[in-house]
Amino acid sequence: MRRTSLSLLALLCSAASSPQQDEPPHCHQAGPYIVFFESDSAELSREARHTLDYVVAANEGACSWPMGWLVGHTDTRERPSLASTRTSAIWRYLQTHGWRIEAVGSKAYGARRPRVVTPPGVSERQNRRVEIFYSMMDGPGKPVLP
């Protein structure tokens, strides 16, 4: 009985650790890649551009994910529409630097999904961000959401 249990456990562990067949090879890092912003700004810093260059490189060759998501956020002090402005800035940069992707989805949450919970009116760098995810497609035109 114990030997059968160990064999079954080993089989389950090996199945759980093997990559899915429809997953591109060497593409286990689907994100999020995070770009942070200064307060009340959608301007890309040098650090942000470096991250975005990595995002472009991560999707070349064998890692061609078909779908990308840009998810914008603000802190509780900023106007919510800045989240959308930030995702647009990221999209323009990626597009002009060779990001080859079949479909891009975008969401702007404003301050509704903070990374660090703060009281209203508090400036928090960790919340001023755009998260970039790669995703597979689930059937014709149906993205798998992050």
Short mmCIF file of C-alpha atoms in Angstrom, two decimals:
data_model
loop_
_atom_site.label_atom_id
_atom_site.label_comp_id
_atom_site.label_asym_id
_atom_site.label_seq_id
_atom_site.Cartn_x
_atom_site.Cartn_y
_atom_site.Cartn_z
CA MET A 1 0.00 0.00 0.00
CA ARG A 2 2.77 2.45 0.94
CA ARG A 3 4.68 1.70 -2.28
CA THR A 4 1.54 2.34 -4.37
CA SER A 5 0.95 5.65 -2.54
CA LEU A 6 4.53 6.76 -3.17
CA SER A 7 4.29 5.80 -6.86
CA LEU A 8 1.03 7.70 -7.21
CA LEU A 9 2.52 10.73 -5.43
CA ALA A 10 5.56 10.67 -7.72
CA LEU A 11 3.31 10.46 -10.77
CA LEU A 12 1.18 13.40 -9.58
CA CYS A 13 4.25 15.51 -8.79
CA SER A 14 5.81 14.89 -12.21
CA ALA A 15 2.53 15.74 -13.96
CA ALA A 16 2.16 18.95 -11.96
CA SER A 17 5.70 20.11 -12.71
CA SER A 18 5.65 19.46 -16.46
CA PRO A 19 4.71 22.46 -18.64
CA GLN A 20 1.39 22.53 -20.44
CA GLN A 21 1.59 21.36 -24.03
CA ASP A 22 0.15 24.56 -25.50
CA GLU A 23 2.58 26.77 -23.57
CA PRO A 24 5.43 28.18 -25.67
CA PRO A 25 8.85 26.74 -24.75
CA HIS A 26 10.91 28.84 -22.31
CA CYS A 27 7.95 31.14 -21.66
CA HIS A 28 7.23 30.53 -18.03
CA GLN A 29 7.45 34.20 -17.05
CA ALA A 30 4.12 35.63 -18.18
CA GLY A 31 4.42 38.59 -15.83
CA PRO A 32 3.60 40.79 -14.32
CA TYR A 33 6.34 43.09 -15.46
CA ILE A 34 5.80 46.32 -13.51
CA VAL A 35 6.60 49.89 -14.52
CA PHE A 36 6.38 52.52 -11.78
CA PHE A 37 5.66 56.22 -12.25
CA GLU A 38 6.34 59.47 -10.47
CA SER A 39 3.37 61.17 -8.86
CA ASP A 40 0.89 62.76 -11.30
CA SER A 41 2.99 61.61 -14.27
CA ALA A 42 2.82 59.21 -17.20
CA GLU A 43 6.39 59.93 -18.28
CA LEU A 44 8.65 56.90 -18.67
CA SER A 45 11.80 56.96 -16.56
CA ARG A 46 15.07 55.34 -17.63
CA GLU A 47 14.24 52.42 -15.33
CA ALA A 48 10.81 52.08 -16.95
CA ARG A 49 12.29 52.05 -20.47
CA HIS A 50 14.79 49.38 -19.38
CA THR A 51 11.91 47.21 -18.08
CA LEU A 52 9.93 47.74 -21.30
CA ASP A 53 12.94 46.78 -23.44
CA TYR A 54 13.08 43.54 -21.43
CA VAL A 55 9.35 42.98 -22.05
CA VAL A 56 9.92 43.31 -25.81
CA ALA A 57 12.91 40.93 -25.70
CA ALA A 58 10.97 38.41 -23.57
CA ASN A 59 8.43 37.96 -26.35
CA GLU A 60 10.83 37.36 -29.23
CA GLY A 61 11.58 34.01 -30.82
CA ALA A 62 10.29 30.96 -28.97
CA CYS A 63 8.42 33.13 -26.45
CA SER A 64 5.81 34.52 -28.79
CA TRP A 65 2.86 34.95 -26.49
CA PRO A 66 -0.17 35.87 -28.60
CA MET A 67 -1.84 38.19 -26.08
CA GLY A 68 -0.63 41.02 -23.89
CA TRP A 69 -2.37 42.91 -21.09
CA LEU A 70 -1.59 46.41 -19.85
CA VAL A 71 -3.18 47.13 -16.48
CA GLY A 72 -2.92 50.70 -15.17
CA HIS A 73 -3.13 51.94 -11.60
CA THR A 74 -2.86 55.18 -9.62
CA ASP A 75 -2.41 56.00 -5.96
CA THR A 76 -5.30 57.41 -3.92
CA ARG A 77 -4.13 61.00 -4.43
CA GLU A 78 -4.14 60.96 -8.24
CA ARG A 79 -7.01 61.35 -10.69
CA PRO A 80 -8.26 57.89 -11.84
CA SER A 81 -7.93 58.74 -15.57
CA LEU A 82 -4.14 58.85 -15.17
CA ALA A 83 -4.17 55.02 -15.10
CA SER A 84 -5.39 54.99 -18.71
CA THR A 85 -2.86 57.66 -19.73
CA ARG A 86 -0.10 55.49 -18.28
CA THR A 87 -1.21 52.37 -20.17
CA SER A 88 -1.28 54.44 -23.39
CA ALA A 89 2.29 55.64 -22.77
CA ILE A 90 3.43 52.05 -22.22
CA TRP A 91 1.59 50.83 -25.34
CA ARG A 92 3.16 53.55 -27.53
CA TYR A 93 6.64 52.69 -26.26
CA LEU A 94 6.20 48.94 -26.77
CA GLN A 95 4.69 49.41 -30.21
CA THR A 96 7.50 51.68 -31.43
CA HIS A 97 10.18 49.35 -30.02
CA GLY A 98 9.11 46.18 -31.83
CA TRP A 99 6.65 44.49 -29.48
CA ARG A 100 5.13 41.84 -31.71
CA ILE A 101 1.87 40.67 -30.25
CA GLU A 102 -1.41 39.53 -31.84
CA ALA A 103 -3.76 41.24 -29.40
CA VAL A 104 -3.45 43.69 -26.54
CA GLY A 105 -5.99 44.21 -23.80
CA SER A 106 -5.98 47.20 -21.51
CA LYS A 107 -7.61 47.90 -18.15
CA ALA A 108 -7.38 51.04 -16.02
CA TYR A 109 -8.27 50.51 -12.37
CA GLY A 110 -7.20 53.84 -10.93
CA ALA A 111 -6.75 53.39 -7.17
CA ARG A 112 -9.20 50.46 -6.86
CA ARG A 113 -6.50 47.74 -6.77
CA PRO A 114 -3.63 49.07 -4.69
CA ARG A 115 -0.41 47.18 -4.26
CA VAL A 116 0.03 48.90 -0.90
CA VAL A 117 -3.17 49.83 0.94
CA THR A 118 -3.15 53.47 2.04
CA PRO A 119 -5.71 55.93 3.35
CA PRO A 120 -7.31 58.28 0.81
CA GLY A 121 -5.10 61.11 -0.40
CA VAL A 122 -1.80 59.34 0.28
CA SER A 123 0.93 59.25 -2.36
CA GLU A 124 2.42 55.74 -2.71
CA ARG A 125 4.92 54.87 -5.46
CA GLN A 126 4.07 51.15 -5.43
CA ASN A 127 0.50 52.00 -6.45
CA ARG A 128 1.49 54.27 -9.37
CA ARG A 129 2.16 51.55 -11.89
CA VAL A 130 1.31 49.65 -15.05
CA GLU A 131 1.47 45.86 -14.92
CA ILE A 132 2.23 43.99 -18.14
CA PHE A 133 1.18 40.37 -18.54
CA TYR A 134 1.48 37.85 -21.34
CA SER A 135 -1.43 35.50 -21.91
CA MET A 136 -2.54 32.65 -24.12
CA MET A 137 -5.71 32.74 -26.19
CA ASP A 138 -8.54 30.44 -25.12
CA GLY A 139 -10.20 29.72 -28.44
CA PRO A 140 -10.79 32.19 -31.26
CA GLY A 141 -10.39 35.70 -29.90
CA LYS A 142 -10.94 34.75 -26.25
CA PRO A 143 -8.00 35.84 -24.08
CA VAL A 144 -7.03 34.08 -20.89
CA LEU A 145 -7.06 36.87 -18.34
CA PRO A 146 -4.17 37.26 -15.89
#
